[in-house]
Structure formats: C-alpha cells, structure tokens
Amino acid sequence: MAALEKLMKTKNKLSGSKNILVTGSNGQLGSSLALMANNDDARFFFTDIDTLDITDYKAISRFIKEHGIDIVINCAAYTNVDNAEDDVEAAYKINAEAPGNLAKACRINKAALIHVSTDYVFGKERSMLPRTEEVKPSPTGVYGKSKLAGEERVVSEFGESEGARYALIRTAWLYSEYGKNFVKTMLALFSTKEKVSVVFDQVGTPTYASDLAAVVYRMAMEMANGYFRKIDNGIYNFTNEGVCSWYDFAAAIAEFTNSSCKVLPCHSDEYKSKVKRPNYSVLDKSKIKQRLQIEIPHWRESLRICIENLVG
C-alpha cells in the first residue's frame, strides 16, 4: 500500500453521486481500478467486449444515456504490437474508432472522458530527453499509429465544445498481478530456464497498474467534483519514476525473487519483430505531478510491491 499512499495523499470525496463507466475492465488497468471502486458516492459500471462493444457508437450512446454516465474511463485497447502489423483493421477499430465513438457520446451527453494511451506514439525521435506532452509524436508501427489516431479523434471530437472535459493519459511498460505482462512472463521463464536474454537497448520506465489506477481514479474524482476545467483538457504523461532498460527491469525481477536464473543483455536486432519499438520512450511527468499534486513512487519500489503480491 505504500505506493498508493504516496499517490493518494489526500482523499477525494465526491460532492454528489456520480456514475462512472469503465471500459476494457478485464485488463490490467481495469482490474486494478475495480479494487478502488469502493467510494460510496460513486456507482461504477465495469464493462468489456462481452457486455459493451465500444466500436458500436449506438451501443455506447445508449449505455451512457440509460445509466446516466457522468465519466467514462477507457481502458480498452488492441495491445498486441506485432499482430497489429497484420491485423490493421482491428487495431484501428479498437484503438482509433472506438475512442472517437466514446468522445462523441460523451460530448453529446455532457460526460467527461479519460482515455489511456501509450509511449508507442513515439519511436523515431533521436533525442535522449524525456518526452513531454508537447513533443510531436512519430510512431513506427501500426499499434502506435492507431493509438495516436485515437488521441487525435478524441481531441477532434470534443473540439472547443462548451463544457468539454477530457484527459488523455499516456503510459508505458504496464505490469500488474493481472493478465499477461512482462513481470509474469519473466517469473514463468525464471522457473524453467537457467538463463534468459533481454534487450538492453530499449529504455523507458515500468508502470505498476495499481499506481496508474490511483492516478486515473484521482483524475476522475477531480472531474466529478468540478475541479477539472476546460483549461485542464489535454494530454498527461504517467509512469513510475526512474529510468531503465528491459534488461534492468528483468534483472530487478530476478533480484526481488532471489532467482538463480541468469539474466543476460542482448540487442533488439537479435529478436525478430515486425515493428521497430521505441529505443527511448521515457515520459516527462511534470505536468500531471503539478496538476494533481502527487508524488510518484520509483519503479523499483512499486515492482517490489507487485512481486510480493504475486509470490509472497
């Protein structure tokens, strides 16, 4: 709980009852948000593809109207980076068209929207400085391009409409106790391999889904209480603090689990991939730290908490 306590230094109390829709609720972020949905003043609706198809505008609009939704948190995404190169239509439908549908339905029904995006909107930049929200994106593959298209559709759909409230939160290297992710993959490999090779030439910052969920929850409460104004609309970066390579990340997992498996560094080009991943995608979090007045835990601190929950 230490990491979350840092993020939630002040408890948000709702000024009145609010209805909050969470899409993609079976994923890592949605599952983490479900653990925080205990505010007696808010009613949460957790949906996934089996209960609400967000590529269907009519279904979304009808759901928002029927349930009086005040805030939508979109956690849904097509995240298989390699498969997206072949499954272009599906990637764009989920990552681009669906956010546009949600934004349109929110605008018409005067609801707020929090949409989660990715560091993969970057990739071609040569600068080794953390990416601020103002850096022009340059994605290298279908996944990143489709996610960027989703951001653009949200911004375009809301436009300058009166009362529009939306936040696009870019994150990176998400892991948790839920679903498939790098931490769980490494734990499985450590249990069966004597050594594993992990790329050292891709640098970024891991993000614990529980920490991201706390920030998304906090942003939702700001919107619910009317503290989030039109001037606050736009893009926000969030990851844990610190910088590392995937190799460093894997080595820390081995360290925290006292694994005897040896972690070896390797180059990205030693692994065949249909898309070039960002070599450097560290996100600058100054904007969200200032806006929400939060302290963000270092990635190693949060990783230790997640591993303790997974393996004890």
PDB file of C-alpha atoms in Angstrom, residues 85-258:
ATOM      1  CA  GLU A  85       1.008  -5.166 -38.268  1.00  0.00           C
ATOM      2  CA  ASP A  86      -1.158  -7.838 -39.909  1.00  0.00           C
ATOM      3  CA  ASP A  87      -4.465  -7.080 -38.175  1.00  0.00           C
ATOM      4  CA  VAL A  88      -4.520  -3.403 -39.128  1.00  0.00           C
ATOM      5  CA  GLU A  89      -8.297  -3.062 -39.395  1.00  0.00           C
ATOM      6  CA  ALA A  90      -8.927  -4.460 -35.916  1.00  0.00           C
ATOM      7  CA  ALA A  91      -6.167  -2.332 -34.374  1.00  0.00           C
ATOM      8  CA  TYR A  92      -7.614   0.879 -35.823  1.00  0.00           C
ATOM      9  CA  LYS A  93     -11.167  -0.107 -34.985  1.00  0.00           C
ATOM     10  CA  ILE A  94     -10.356  -0.580 -31.293  1.00  0.00           C
ATOM     11  CA  ASN A  95      -7.555   1.973 -30.828  1.00  0.00           C
ATOM     12  CA  ALA A  96      -8.838   4.774 -33.060  1.00  0.00           C
ATOM     13  CA  GLU A  97     -12.524   4.428 -33.969  1.00  0.00           C
ATOM     14  CA  ALA A  98     -13.672   3.341 -30.501  1.00  0.00           C
ATOM     15  CA  PRO A  99     -12.128   6.317 -28.638  1.00  0.00           C
ATOM     16  CA  GLY A 100     -13.748   8.590 -31.224  1.00  0.00           C
ATOM     17  CA  ASN A 101     -17.097   6.921 -30.557  1.00  0.00           C
ATOM     18  CA  LEU A 102     -16.671   7.363 -26.814  1.00  0.00           C
ATOM     19  CA  ALA A 103     -15.683  11.010 -27.197  1.00  0.00           C
ATOM     20  CA  LYS A 104     -18.700  11.750 -29.396  1.00  0.00           C
ATOM     21  CA  ALA A 105     -21.093  10.036 -26.996  1.00  0.00           C
ATOM     22  CA  CYS A 106     -19.528  11.840 -24.037  1.00  0.00           C
ATOM     23  CA  ARG A 107     -19.720  15.226 -25.758  1.00  0.00           C
ATOM     24  CA  ILE A 108     -23.363  14.805 -26.729  1.00  0.00           C
ATOM     25  CA  ASN A 109     -24.346  13.505 -23.283  1.00  0.00           C
ATOM     26  CA  LYS A 110     -22.149  16.011 -21.410  1.00  0.00           C
ATOM     27  CA  ALA A 111     -19.988  13.315 -19.821  1.00  0.00           C
ATOM     28  CA  ALA A 112     -16.235  13.518 -19.171  1.00  0.00           C
ATOM     29  CA  LEU A 113     -13.715  11.114 -20.716  1.00  0.00           C
ATOM     30  CA  ILE A 114     -10.390   9.711 -19.514  1.00  0.00           C
ATOM     31  CA  HIS A 115      -8.651   7.825 -22.321  1.00  0.00           C
ATOM     32  CA  VAL A 116      -5.454   5.810 -21.795  1.00  0.00           C
ATOM     33  CA  SER A 117      -2.766   5.975 -24.481  1.00  0.00           C
ATOM     34  CA  THR A 118       0.832   4.824 -24.851  1.00  0.00           C
ATOM     35  CA  ASP A 119       4.507   5.729 -25.215  1.00  0.00           C
ATOM     36  CA  TYR A 120       4.382   3.912 -28.570  1.00  0.00           C
ATOM     37  CA  VAL A 121       3.153   7.142 -30.142  1.00  0.00           C
ATOM     38  CA  PHE A 122       6.902   7.897 -30.097  1.00  0.00           C
ATOM     39  CA  GLY A 123       9.671   5.977 -31.824  1.00  0.00           C
ATOM     40  CA  LYS A 124      11.584   7.948 -34.446  1.00  0.00           C
ATOM     41  CA  GLU A 125      12.904  10.690 -32.159  1.00  0.00           C
ATOM     42  CA  ARG A 126      16.668  10.737 -31.625  1.00  0.00           C
ATOM     43  CA  SER A 127      16.657  12.967 -28.563  1.00  0.00           C
ATOM     44  CA  MET A 128      17.506  11.274 -25.254  1.00  0.00           C
ATOM     45  CA  LEU A 129      15.454  13.757 -23.252  1.00  0.00           C
ATOM     46  CA  PRO A 130      12.215  12.642 -21.548  1.00  0.00           C
ATOM     47  CA  ARG A 131       9.203  13.179 -23.806  1.00  0.00           C
ATOM     48  CA  THR A 132       6.925  15.973 -22.681  1.00  0.00           C
ATOM     49  CA  GLU A 133       3.311  16.209 -23.794  1.00  0.00           C
ATOM     50  CA  GLU A 134       4.370  18.850 -26.347  1.00  0.00           C
ATOM     51  CA  VAL A 135       6.828  16.610 -28.239  1.00  0.00           C
ATOM     52  CA  LYS A 136       5.479  15.773 -31.686  1.00  0.00           C
ATOM     53  CA  PRO A 137       4.690  12.026 -31.912  1.00  0.00           C
ATOM     54  CA  SER A 138       6.326   9.836 -34.560  1.00  0.00           C
ATOM     55  CA  PRO A 139       5.096   6.233 -34.174  1.00  0.00           C
ATOM     56  CA  THR A 140       6.900   3.452 -36.033  1.00  0.00           C
ATOM     57  CA  GLY A 141       4.230   0.740 -36.250  1.00  0.00           C
ATOM     58  CA  VAL A 142       0.500   0.141 -36.604  1.00  0.00           C
ATOM     59  CA  TYR A 143      -0.063  -0.109 -32.850  1.00  0.00           C
ATOM     60  CA  GLY A 144       1.482   3.300 -32.166  1.00  0.00           C
ATOM     61  CA  LYS A 145      -0.125   4.879 -35.222  1.00  0.00           C
ATOM     62  CA  SER A 146      -3.568   3.562 -34.277  1.00  0.00           C
ATOM     63  CA  LYS A 147      -3.199   4.805 -30.697  1.00  0.00           C
ATOM     64  CA  LEU A 148      -2.131   8.233 -31.942  1.00  0.00           C
ATOM     65  CA  ALA A 149      -5.138   8.265 -34.260  1.00  0.00           C
ATOM     66  CA  GLY A 150      -7.309   7.534 -31.213  1.00  0.00           C
ATOM     67  CA  GLU A 151      -5.838  10.516 -29.365  1.00  0.00           C
ATOM     68  CA  GLU A 152      -6.461  12.754 -32.367  1.00  0.00           C
ATOM     69  CA  ARG A 153     -10.066  11.601 -32.705  1.00  0.00           C
ATOM     70  CA  VAL A 154     -10.784  12.335 -29.049  1.00  0.00           C
ATOM     71  CA  VAL A 155      -9.360  15.851 -29.320  1.00  0.00           C
ATOM     72  CA  SER A 156     -11.127  16.499 -32.626  1.00  0.00           C
ATOM     73  CA  GLU A 157     -14.471  15.157 -31.390  1.00  0.00           C
ATOM     74  CA  PHE A 158     -14.541  17.338 -28.280  1.00  0.00           C
ATOM     75  CA  GLY A 159     -13.106  20.347 -30.104  1.00  0.00           C
ATOM     76  CA  GLU A 160     -13.985  23.597 -28.399  1.00  0.00           C
ATOM     77  CA  SER A 161     -17.422  22.451 -27.280  1.00  0.00           C
ATOM     78  CA  GLU A 162     -18.703  24.115 -24.161  1.00  0.00           C
ATOM     79  CA  GLY A 163     -18.276  22.010 -21.036  1.00  0.00           C
ATOM     80  CA  ALA A 164     -15.932  19.501 -22.713  1.00  0.00           C
ATOM     81  CA  ARG A 165     -13.776  17.671 -20.189  1.00  0.00           C
ATOM     82  CA  TYR A 166     -11.253  15.069 -21.267  1.00  0.00           C
ATOM     83  CA  ALA A 167      -7.811  13.758 -20.339  1.00  0.00           C
ATOM     84  CA  LEU A 168      -5.536  11.574 -22.452  1.00  0.00           C
ATOM     85  CA  ILE A 169      -3.094   9.720 -20.195  1.00  0.00           C
ATOM     86  CA  ARG A 170      -0.038   8.242 -21.903  1.00  0.00           C
ATOM     87  CA  THR A 171       1.663   5.432 -20.026  1.00  0.00           C
ATOM     88  CA  ALA A 172       4.302   2.758 -20.669  1.00  0.00           C
ATOM     89  CA  TRP A 173       5.514  -0.751 -19.818  1.00  0.00           C
ATOM     90  CA  LEU A 174       2.413  -1.639 -17.826  1.00  0.00           C
ATOM     91  CA  TYR A 175       2.535  -4.623 -15.457  1.00  0.00           C
ATOM     92  CA  SER A 176       0.420  -5.946 -12.596  1.00  0.00           C
ATOM     93  CA  GLU A 177      -0.856  -9.018 -10.815  1.00  0.00           C
ATOM     94  CA  TYR A 178      -3.417  -9.448 -13.622  1.00  0.00           C
ATOM     95  CA  GLY A 179      -3.359 -10.754 -17.166  1.00  0.00           C
ATOM     96  CA  LYS A 180      -0.253 -11.146 -19.320  1.00  0.00           C
ATOM     97  CA  ASN A 181       2.683  -8.809 -18.778  1.00  0.00           C
ATOM     98  CA  PHE A 182       6.477  -8.674 -18.654  1.00  0.00           C
ATOM     99  CA  VAL A 183       6.772  -9.393 -14.935  1.00  0.00           C
ATOM    100  CA  LYS A 184       4.653 -12.536 -15.092  1.00  0.00           C
ATOM    101  CA  THR A 185       6.443 -13.664 -18.255  1.00  0.00           C
ATOM    102  CA  MET A 186       9.830 -13.309 -16.545  1.00  0.00           C
ATOM    103  CA  LEU A 187       8.625 -15.160 -13.448  1.00  0.00           C
ATOM    104  CA  ALA A 188       7.495 -18.057 -15.644  1.00  0.00           C
ATOM    105  CA  LEU A 189      10.825 -18.120 -17.511  1.00  0.00           C
ATOM    106  CA  PHE A 190      12.851 -17.962 -14.305  1.00  0.00           C
ATOM    107  CA  SER A 191      11.099 -21.090 -13.075  1.00  0.00           C
ATOM    108  CA  THR A 192      12.105 -23.143 -16.131  1.00  0.00           C
ATOM    109  CA  LYS A 193      15.292 -21.577 -17.562  1.00  0.00           C
ATOM    110  CA  GLU A 194      18.880 -21.346 -16.367  1.00  0.00           C
ATOM    111  CA  LYS A 195      19.379 -18.120 -18.288  1.00  0.00           C
ATOM    112  CA  VAL A 196      17.312 -15.621 -20.294  1.00  0.00           C
ATOM    113  CA  SER A 197      18.363 -12.862 -22.682  1.00  0.00           C
ATOM    114  CA  VAL A 198      16.626  -9.479 -22.501  1.00  0.00           C
ATOM    115  CA  VAL A 199      17.182  -6.394 -24.645  1.00  0.00           C
ATOM    116  CA  PHE A 200      19.236  -3.599 -23.107  1.00  0.00           C
ATOM    117  CA  ASP A 201      18.918  -1.035 -25.936  1.00  0.00           C
ATOM    118  CA  GLN A 202      15.273  -0.103 -25.318  1.00  0.00           C
ATOM    119  CA  VAL A 203      14.930   2.368 -22.468  1.00  0.00           C
ATOM    120  CA  GLY A 204      11.823   3.598 -20.678  1.00  0.00           C
ATOM    121  CA  THR A 205      10.035   3.308 -17.342  1.00  0.00           C
ATOM    122  CA  PRO A 206       7.880   0.458 -15.980  1.00  0.00           C
ATOM    123  CA  THR A 207       4.420   1.353 -14.700  1.00  0.00           C
ATOM    124  CA  TYR A 208       2.612  -0.556 -11.965  1.00  0.00           C
ATOM    125  CA  ALA A 209      -1.063  -0.723 -12.956  1.00  0.00           C
ATOM    126  CA  SER A 210      -2.172  -0.029  -9.378  1.00  0.00           C
ATOM    127  CA  ASP A 211      -0.268   3.261  -9.397  1.00  0.00           C
ATOM    128  CA  LEU A 212      -1.767   4.216 -12.756  1.00  0.00           C
ATOM    129  CA  ALA A 213      -5.215   3.241 -11.476  1.00  0.00           C
ATOM    130  CA  ALA A 214      -4.767   5.529  -8.470  1.00  0.00           C
ATOM    131  CA  VAL A 215      -3.933   8.441 -10.756  1.00  0.00           C
ATOM    132  CA  VAL A 216      -6.844   7.702 -13.108  1.00  0.00           C
ATOM    133  CA  TYR A 217      -9.166   7.437 -10.101  1.00  0.00           C
ATOM    134  CA  ARG A 218      -7.846  10.731  -8.746  1.00  0.00           C
ATOM    135  CA  MET A 219      -8.396  12.407 -12.127  1.00  0.00           C
ATOM    136  CA  ALA A 220     -11.938  11.037 -12.250  1.00  0.00           C
ATOM    137  CA  MET A 221     -12.674  12.466  -8.807  1.00  0.00           C
ATOM    138  CA  GLU A 222     -11.324  15.856  -9.925  1.00  0.00           C
ATOM    139  CA  MET A 223     -13.735  15.747 -12.845  1.00  0.00           C
ATOM    140  CA  ALA A 224     -16.623  14.568 -10.677  1.00  0.00           C
ATOM    141  CA  ASN A 225     -16.116  17.389  -8.196  1.00  0.00           C
ATOM    142  CA  GLY A 226     -15.856  20.050 -10.880  1.00  0.00           C
ATOM    143  CA  TYR A 227     -12.186  20.806 -10.194  1.00  0.00           C
ATOM    144  CA  PHE A 228     -11.179  19.751 -13.715  1.00  0.00           C
ATOM    145  CA  ARG A 229     -11.814  22.715 -16.019  1.00  0.00           C
ATOM    146  CA  LYS A 230     -11.723  23.221 -19.772  1.00  0.00           C
ATOM    147  CA  ILE A 231      -8.209  24.613 -19.473  1.00  0.00           C
ATOM    148  CA  ASP A 232      -7.139  21.250 -17.986  1.00  0.00           C
ATOM    149  CA  ASN A 233      -8.207  19.285 -21.089  1.00  0.00           C
ATOM    150  CA  GLY A 234      -5.412  17.551 -22.952  1.00  0.00           C
ATOM    151  CA  ILE A 235      -2.567  15.036 -22.702  1.00  0.00           C
ATOM    152  CA  TYR A 236      -0.873  13.893 -19.489  1.00  0.00           C
ATOM    153  CA  ASN A 237       2.074  11.520 -19.091  1.00  0.00           C
ATOM    154  CA  PHE A 238       2.214   8.956 -16.300  1.00  0.00           C
ATOM    155  CA  THR A 239       4.665   6.194 -15.451  1.00  0.00           C
ATOM    156  CA  ASN A 240       6.531   5.398 -12.290  1.00  0.00           C
ATOM    157  CA  GLU A 241       9.685   7.406 -11.570  1.00  0.00           C
ATOM    158  CA  GLY A 242      13.124   6.391 -12.791  1.00  0.00           C
ATOM    159  CA  VAL A 243      14.623   5.051 -15.999  1.00  0.00           C
ATOM    160  CA  CYS A 244      15.736   1.565 -17.029  1.00  0.00           C
ATOM    161  CA  SER A 245      16.143  -0.843 -19.917  1.00  0.00           C
ATOM    162  CA  TRP A 246      14.129  -4.037 -20.266  1.00  0.00           C
ATOM    163  CA  TYR A 247      17.291  -5.841 -19.163  1.00  0.00           C
ATOM    164  CA  ASP A 248      17.439  -3.755 -15.969  1.00  0.00           C
ATOM    165  CA  PHE A 249      13.760  -4.439 -15.394  1.00  0.00           C
ATOM    166  CA  ALA A 250      14.257  -8.200 -15.746  1.00  0.00           C
ATOM    167  CA  ALA A 251      17.343  -8.132 -13.516  1.00  0.00           C
ATOM    168  CA  ALA A 252      15.336  -6.401 -10.781  1.00  0.00           C
ATOM    169  CA  ILE A 253      12.617  -9.045 -11.018  1.00  0.00           C
ATOM    170  CA  ALA A 254      15.268 -11.736 -10.598  1.00  0.00           C
ATOM    171  CA  GLU A 255      16.777  -9.841  -7.668  1.00  0.00           C
ATOM    172  CA  PHE A 256      13.461  -9.416  -5.843  1.00  0.00           C
ATOM    173  CA  THR A 257      12.569 -13.092  -6.267  1.00  0.00           C
ATOM    174  CA  ASN A 258      16.057 -14.403  -5.425  1.00  0.00           C
TER     175      ASN A 258
END
